[in-house]
mmCIF file of C-alpha atoms and ligand atoms in Angstrom:
data_model
loop_
_atom_site.group_PDB
_atom_site.id
_atom_site.type_symbol
_atom_site.label_atom_id
_atom_site.label_comp_id
_atom_site.label_asym_id
_atom_site.label_seq_id
_atom_site.Cartn_x
_atom_site.Cartn_y
_atom_site.Cartn_z
ATOM 1 C CA UNK A 1 -23.624 66.868 -54.904
ATOM 2 C CA UNK A 2 -22.899 64.117 -52.677
ATOM 3 C CA UNK A 3 -22.895 64.140 -49.246
ATOM 4 C CA UNK A 4 -19.670 64.355 -46.912
ATOM 5 C CA UNK A 5 -19.684 63.039 -43.386
ATOM 6 C CA UNK A 6 -16.660 62.975 -41.575
ATOM 7 C CA UNK A 7 -16.213 60.431 -38.659
ATOM 8 C CA UNK A 8 -15.424 61.816 -35.393
ATOM 9 C CA UNK A 9 -13.882 58.506 -34.581
ATOM 10 C CA UNK A 10 -10.749 59.617 -35.906
ATOM 11 C CA UNK A 11 -10.874 63.179 -34.335
ATOM 12 C CA UNK A 12 -8.991 64.577 -31.719
ATOM 13 C CA UNK A 13 -11.848 64.216 -29.009
ATOM 14 C CA UNK A 14 -9.938 66.465 -26.590
ATOM 15 C CA UNK A 15 -10.755 69.579 -29.014
ATOM 16 C CA UNK A 16 -13.949 68.244 -30.425
ATOM 17 C CA UNK A 17 -15.550 71.538 -30.831
ATOM 18 C CA UNK A 18 -13.232 72.806 -32.517
ATOM 19 C CA UNK A 19 -12.683 69.864 -34.966
ATOM 20 C CA UNK A 20 -16.007 69.843 -35.972
ATOM 21 C CA UNK A 21 -16.251 73.375 -36.408
ATOM 22 C CA UNK A 22 -13.079 73.191 -38.769
ATOM 23 C CA UNK A 23 -14.968 70.500 -41.025
ATOM 24 C CA UNK A 24 -17.905 72.339 -40.644
ATOM 25 C CA UNK A 25 -16.122 75.704 -42.191
ATOM 26 C CA UNK A 26 -14.532 73.500 -44.973
ATOM 27 C CA UNK A 27 -17.933 72.356 -46.374
ATOM 28 C CA UNK A 28 -18.562 69.237 -44.966
ATOM 29 C CA UNK A 29 -22.420 68.236 -44.950
ATOM 30 C CA UNK A 30 -23.156 65.666 -42.036
ATOM 31 C CA UNK A 31 -21.143 64.672 -38.862
ATOM 32 C CA UNK A 32 -20.886 60.731 -38.577
ATOM 33 C CA UNK A 33 -20.559 59.286 -34.989
ATOM 34 C CA UNK A 34 -19.306 55.866 -34.602
ATOM 35 C CA UNK A 35 -20.885 53.948 -31.568
ATOM 36 C CA UNK A 36 -19.257 50.964 -30.654
ATOM 37 C CA UNK A 37 -19.772 48.819 -27.341
ATOM 38 C CA UNK A 38 -16.633 45.941 -27.654
ATOM 39 C CA UNK A 39 -19.474 43.325 -28.187
ATOM 40 C CA UNK A 40 -21.268 43.739 -31.641
ATOM 41 C CA UNK A 41 -17.272 45.009 -32.517
ATOM 42 C CA UNK A 42 -14.053 44.603 -30.801
ATOM 43 C CA UNK A 43 -13.765 48.040 -29.904
ATOM 44 C CA UNK A 44 -15.515 50.782 -27.736
ATOM 45 C CA UNK A 45 -15.710 54.201 -28.377
ATOM 46 C CA UNK A 46 -18.666 56.669 -27.171
ATOM 47 C CA UNK A 47 -22.146 56.845 -26.527
ATOM 48 C CA UNK A 48 -24.792 59.625 -26.413
ATOM 49 C CA UNK A 49 -23.044 61.947 -24.008
ATOM 50 C CA UNK A 50 -20.493 62.549 -26.715
ATOM 51 C CA UNK A 51 -23.267 62.789 -29.485
ATOM 52 C CA UNK A 52 -25.182 65.374 -27.203
ATOM 53 C CA UNK A 53 -21.482 67.445 -26.981
ATOM 54 C CA UNK A 54 -21.514 67.518 -30.694
ATOM 55 C CA UNK A 55 -24.993 68.630 -30.765
ATOM 56 C CA UNK A 56 -24.154 71.557 -29.078
ATOM 57 C CA UNK A 57 -21.430 72.751 -31.413
ATOM 58 C CA UNK A 58 -22.789 72.500 -34.720
ATOM 59 C CA UNK A 59 -25.662 72.536 -36.560
ATOM 60 C CA UNK A 60 -25.284 69.997 -38.997
ATOM 61 C CA UNK A 61 -26.889 66.542 -38.980
ATOM 62 C CA UNK A 62 -25.601 64.008 -36.522
ATOM 63 C CA UNK A 63 -25.152 60.470 -38.400
ATOM 64 C CA UNK A 64 -24.946 58.295 -35.859
ATOM 65 C CA UNK A 65 -23.721 54.566 -36.868
ATOM 66 C CA UNK A 66 -24.724 52.124 -33.689
ATOM 67 C CA UNK A 67 -22.267 49.353 -33.879
ATOM 68 C CA UNK A 68 -23.677 47.652 -30.926
ATOM 69 C CA UNK A 69 -26.002 44.683 -29.538
ATOM 70 C CA UNK A 70 -29.428 45.415 -28.942
ATOM 71 C CA UNK A 71 -29.468 48.689 -30.639
ATOM 72 C CA UNK A 72 -33.263 49.030 -29.548
ATOM 73 C CA UNK A 73 -32.356 49.956 -25.970
ATOM 74 C CA UNK A 74 -30.627 53.036 -26.748
ATOM 75 C CA UNK A 75 -32.710 54.290 -29.981
ATOM 76 C CA UNK A 76 -34.300 56.946 -27.464
ATOM 77 C CA UNK A 77 -30.991 58.181 -25.934
ATOM 78 C CA UNK A 78 -29.463 58.975 -28.776
ATOM 79 C CA UNK A 79 -32.265 60.450 -30.128
ATOM 80 C CA UNK A 80 -32.670 62.828 -27.363
ATOM 81 C CA UNK A 81 -28.894 63.378 -27.634
ATOM 82 C CA UNK A 82 -29.523 64.950 -31.103
ATOM 83 C CA UNK A 83 -29.206 62.338 -33.698
ATOM 84 C CA UNK A 84 -30.526 63.244 -36.947
ATOM 85 C CA UNK A 85 -30.111 59.559 -38.673
ATOM 86 C CA UNK A 86 -29.968 56.406 -36.528
ATOM 87 C CA UNK A 87 -28.240 53.685 -38.928
ATOM 88 C CA UNK A 88 -28.603 49.918 -36.922
ATOM 89 C CA UNK A 89 -27.034 46.627 -38.309
ATOM 90 C CA UNK A 90 -29.021 44.196 -40.300
ATOM 91 C CA UNK A 91 -27.182 41.296 -38.707
ATOM 92 C CA UNK A 92 -27.879 42.531 -35.038
ATOM 93 C CA UNK A 93 -31.393 43.310 -35.225
ATOM 94 C CA UNK A 94 -34.058 40.554 -35.173
ATOM 95 C CA UNK A 95 -37.325 42.762 -36.063
ATOM 96 C CA UNK A 96 -35.520 45.018 -38.158
ATOM 97 C CA UNK A 97 -39.108 46.558 -39.404
ATOM 98 C CA UNK A 98 -40.001 47.459 -35.862
ATOM 99 C CA UNK A 99 -36.573 48.794 -35.072
ATOM 100 C CA UNK A 100 -36.862 51.146 -38.194
ATOM 101 C CA UNK A 101 -40.370 52.533 -37.411
ATOM 102 C CA UNK A 102 -39.440 52.895 -33.594
ATOM 103 C CA UNK A 103 -36.602 55.091 -34.928
ATOM 104 C CA UNK A 104 -38.977 57.008 -37.160
ATOM 105 C CA UNK A 105 -41.543 57.279 -34.351
ATOM 106 C CA UNK A 106 -38.758 58.585 -32.423
ATOM 107 C CA UNK A 107 -38.252 61.070 -35.003
ATOM 108 C CA UNK A 108 -35.021 60.522 -36.533
ATOM 109 C CA UNK A 109 -34.188 59.145 -39.757
ATOM 110 C CA UNK A 110 -33.821 55.293 -40.370
ATOM 111 C CA UNK A 111 -31.199 53.610 -41.700
ATOM 112 C CA UNK A 112 -29.520 50.296 -41.982
ATOM 113 C CA UNK A 113 -26.285 48.794 -42.464
ATOM 114 C CA UNK A 114 -24.589 45.927 -43.720
ATOM 115 C CA UNK A 115 -21.059 44.385 -42.863
ATOM 116 C CA UNK A 116 -19.046 43.295 -46.066
ATOM 117 C CA UNK A 117 -19.569 39.848 -45.572
ATOM 118 C CA UNK A 118 -23.650 40.351 -45.789
ATOM 119 C CA UNK A 119 -25.306 40.350 -48.954
ATOM 120 C CA UNK A 120 -27.600 43.189 -50.551
ATOM 121 C CA UNK A 121 -30.445 40.586 -51.065
ATOM 122 C CA UNK A 122 -30.751 40.522 -47.094
ATOM 123 C CA UNK A 123 -32.023 44.131 -47.686
ATOM 124 C CA UNK A 124 -34.938 43.329 -50.051
ATOM 125 C CA UNK A 125 -37.760 43.522 -47.574
ATOM 126 C CA UNK A 126 -36.647 46.356 -45.779
ATOM 127 C CA UNK A 127 -35.050 49.121 -48.166
ATOM 128 C CA UNK A 128 -38.563 50.339 -49.073
ATOM 129 C CA UNK A 129 -38.935 51.586 -45.259
ATOM 130 C CA UNK A 130 -35.483 53.462 -44.783
ATOM 131 C CA UNK A 131 -33.984 56.437 -45.065
ATOM 132 C CA UNK A 132 -30.450 55.176 -45.780
ATOM 133 C CA UNK A 133 -28.797 52.158 -46.681
ATOM 134 C CA UNK A 134 -25.104 52.003 -45.429
ATOM 135 C CA UNK A 135 -22.373 50.036 -47.103
ATOM 136 C CA UNK A 136 -19.861 48.980 -44.776
ATOM 137 C CA UNK A 137 -16.144 49.294 -46.904
ATOM 138 C CA UNK A 138 -14.442 47.874 -44.094
ATOM 139 C CA UNK A 139 -15.247 45.241 -41.193
ATOM 140 C CA UNK A 140 -16.569 47.461 -38.533
ATOM 141 C CA UNK A 141 -14.215 48.268 -35.432
ATOM 142 C CA UNK A 142 -11.652 50.266 -36.344
ATOM 143 C CA UNK A 143 -10.728 53.542 -38.315
ATOM 144 C CA UNK A 144 -7.978 53.744 -40.853
ATOM 145 C CA UNK A 145 -8.532 50.131 -42.642
ATOM 146 C CA UNK A 146 -8.054 49.443 -45.866
ATOM 147 C CA UNK A 147 -11.095 49.968 -48.685
ATOM 148 C CA UNK A 148 -12.677 46.319 -49.409
ATOM 149 C CA UNK A 149 -13.228 46.550 -53.180
ATOM 150 C CA UNK A 150 -16.468 44.373 -53.862
ATOM 151 C CA UNK A 151 -18.297 47.208 -51.924
ATOM 152 C CA UNK A 152 -18.091 49.283 -55.083
ATOM 153 C CA UNK A 153 -20.299 45.908 -56.856
ATOM 154 C CA UNK A 154 -22.607 46.051 -53.825
ATOM 155 C CA UNK A 155 -23.057 50.065 -53.887
ATOM 156 C CA UNK A 156 -24.332 49.421 -57.480
ATOM 157 C CA UNK A 157 -26.480 46.243 -56.089
ATOM 158 C CA UNK A 158 -28.529 48.840 -53.836
ATOM 159 C CA UNK A 159 -28.907 51.578 -56.435
ATOM 160 C CA UNK A 160 -30.391 48.614 -58.720
ATOM 161 C CA UNK A 161 -32.591 47.638 -55.699
ATOM 162 C CA UNK A 162 -33.724 51.384 -54.952
ATOM 163 C CA UNK A 163 -34.721 51.637 -58.826
ATOM 164 C CA UNK A 164 -36.564 48.611 -58.667
ATOM 165 C CA UNK A 165 -38.641 49.369 -55.417
ATOM 166 C CA UNK A 166 -39.000 52.890 -56.987
ATOM 167 C CA UNK A 167 -37.676 54.013 -53.040
ATOM 168 C CA UNK A 168 -35.570 56.645 -52.357
ATOM 169 C CA UNK A 169 -33.074 56.137 -49.507
ATOM 170 C CA UNK A 170 -29.629 57.478 -49.579
ATOM 171 C CA UNK A 171 -26.645 55.329 -50.148
ATOM 172 C CA UNK A 172 -23.786 55.806 -48.224
ATOM 173 C CA UNK A 173 -20.338 54.117 -47.758
ATOM 174 C CA UNK A 174 -18.166 53.629 -44.616
ATOM 175 C CA UNK A 175 -14.561 52.928 -44.649
ATOM 176 C CA UNK A 176 -11.413 53.668 -46.305
ATOM 177 C CA UNK A 177 -12.502 56.449 -47.805
ATOM 178 C CA UNK A 178 -9.868 58.543 -49.208
ATOM 179 C CA UNK A 179 -9.458 60.323 -52.349
ATOM 180 C CA UNK A 180 -9.491 57.441 -54.564
ATOM 181 C CA UNK A 181 -11.983 55.537 -53.287
ATOM 182 C CA UNK A 182 -14.300 58.396 -52.712
ATOM 183 C CA UNK A 183 -14.494 58.914 -56.519
ATOM 184 C CA UNK A 184 -14.876 55.003 -57.079
ATOM 185 C CA UNK A 185 -17.821 55.142 -54.442
ATOM 186 C CA UNK A 186 -19.151 58.173 -56.336
ATOM 187 C CA UNK A 187 -19.095 56.396 -59.767
ATOM 188 C CA UNK A 188 -20.622 53.431 -58.052
ATOM 189 C CA UNK A 189 -23.780 55.412 -56.742
ATOM 190 C CA UNK A 190 -23.035 56.225 -53.577
ATOM 191 C CA UNK A 191 -25.044 59.541 -52.254
ATOM 192 C CA UNK A 192 -23.142 59.644 -48.775
ATOM 193 C CA UNK A 193 -19.282 59.261 -48.171
ATOM 194 C CA UNK A 194 -18.190 58.659 -44.711
ATOM 195 C CA UNK A 195 -14.341 59.796 -43.926
ATOM 196 C CA UNK A 196 -12.254 59.421 -40.893
ATOM 197 C CA UNK A 197 -8.814 58.761 -40.831
ATOM 198 C CA UNK A 198 -8.090 60.544 -44.298
ATOM 199 C CA UNK A 199 -9.761 63.873 -43.130
ATOM 200 C CA UNK A 200 -8.976 63.979 -38.947
ATOM 201 C CA UNK A 201 -5.430 62.064 -39.110
ATOM 202 C CA UNK A 202 -4.257 64.535 -42.228
ATOM 203 C CA UNK A 203 -1.801 67.185 -41.674
ATOM 204 C CA UNK A 204 -4.381 69.910 -42.676
ATOM 205 C CA UNK A 205 -7.964 68.574 -41.753
ATOM 206 C CA UNK A 206 -9.423 71.924 -43.396
ATOM 207 C CA UNK A 207 -7.427 71.417 -46.643
ATOM 208 C CA UNK A 208 -8.127 67.405 -46.977
ATOM 209 C CA UNK A 209 -12.253 68.060 -46.250
ATOM 210 C CA UNK A 210 -11.935 70.556 -49.154
ATOM 211 C CA UNK A 211 -10.637 68.619 -51.380
ATOM 212 C CA UNK A 212 -12.616 65.434 -50.671
ATOM 213 C CA UNK A 213 -15.478 67.966 -50.974
ATOM 214 C CA UNK A 214 -14.334 69.412 -54.249
ATOM 215 C CA UNK A 215 -13.496 65.718 -55.813
ATOM 216 C CA UNK A 216 -17.552 64.649 -54.723
ATOM 217 C CA UNK A 217 -18.714 67.847 -55.999
HETATM 218 C C1 DX5 B 1 -15.711 51.596 -38.914
HETATM 219 C C2 DX5 B 1 -16.696 53.029 -38.787
HETATM 220 C C3 DX5 B 1 -15.943 54.166 -39.703
HETATM 221 C C4 DX5 B 1 -14.892 54.617 -39.938
HETATM 222 C C5 DX5 B 1 -14.238 54.958 -41.070
HETATM 223 O O1 DX5 B 1 -16.123 50.602 -38.324
HETATM 224 O O2 DX5 B 1 -17.524 52.915 -38.973
HETATM 225 O O3 DX5 B 1 -16.958 55.049 -39.824
HETATM 226 O O4 DX5 B 1 -14.714 55.839 -38.764
HETATM 227 O O5 DX5 B 1 -12.902 55.367 -40.664
HETATM 228 P P1 DX5 B 1 -11.678 55.487 -41.913
HETATM 229 O O6 DX5 B 1 -12.518 56.448 -42.645
HETATM 230 O O7 DX5 B 1 -10.505 55.929 -40.731
HETATM 231 O O8 DX5 B 1 -11.785 54.255 -42.443
HETATM 232 ZN ZN1 ZN B 2 -19.440 54.498 -39.124
#
């Protein structure tokens, strides 16, 4: 059964506790937190304070996706705030092996993400050390964008890489996930599906969560 990770980027942050509880009760498995700094991506969202607030209202794993420059400087803050998994971008981190080790030493699971234009081959020498590989299926920075179709091919390539390395990281997809792309991503080999708009901007958050959960279950 795949993991559903609603992204609170699309949630009503003035009702964060209620919104998280709603998706939790409806069967969400993880809570995805999109951290943006206005440098690595054009948008700014929130930092460890909101992750800490989320930690107080749920026992679900917090899946923290760092779309920021110099993520090394903030790993400890996010882990102290309650992050379960920290994912950094391959494009931003120069000493990726060191950063992945540091995340694990600090007590969190470690993930690596790649943008739509970054080939899977760039992960060949780091994949065996991570707990999660995140394939971005939109250009990071904003919710509500259209799914980029060749992401499905990349998911297949990551699954092949996992097999070749005899590794056991999870494969996550993020961006433009709705009923149709959720099913396609699952068929392509994804283990974790992030969904923001299709859950939190829907008319009925509980029903949308349940529907996606049933689809990927
Ligand atoms: C994009 C973020 C995504 C985004 C997904 O930069 O990493 O997690 O919130 O949102 P939707 O589901 O709206 O594409
Ligand atoms: Zn994300």
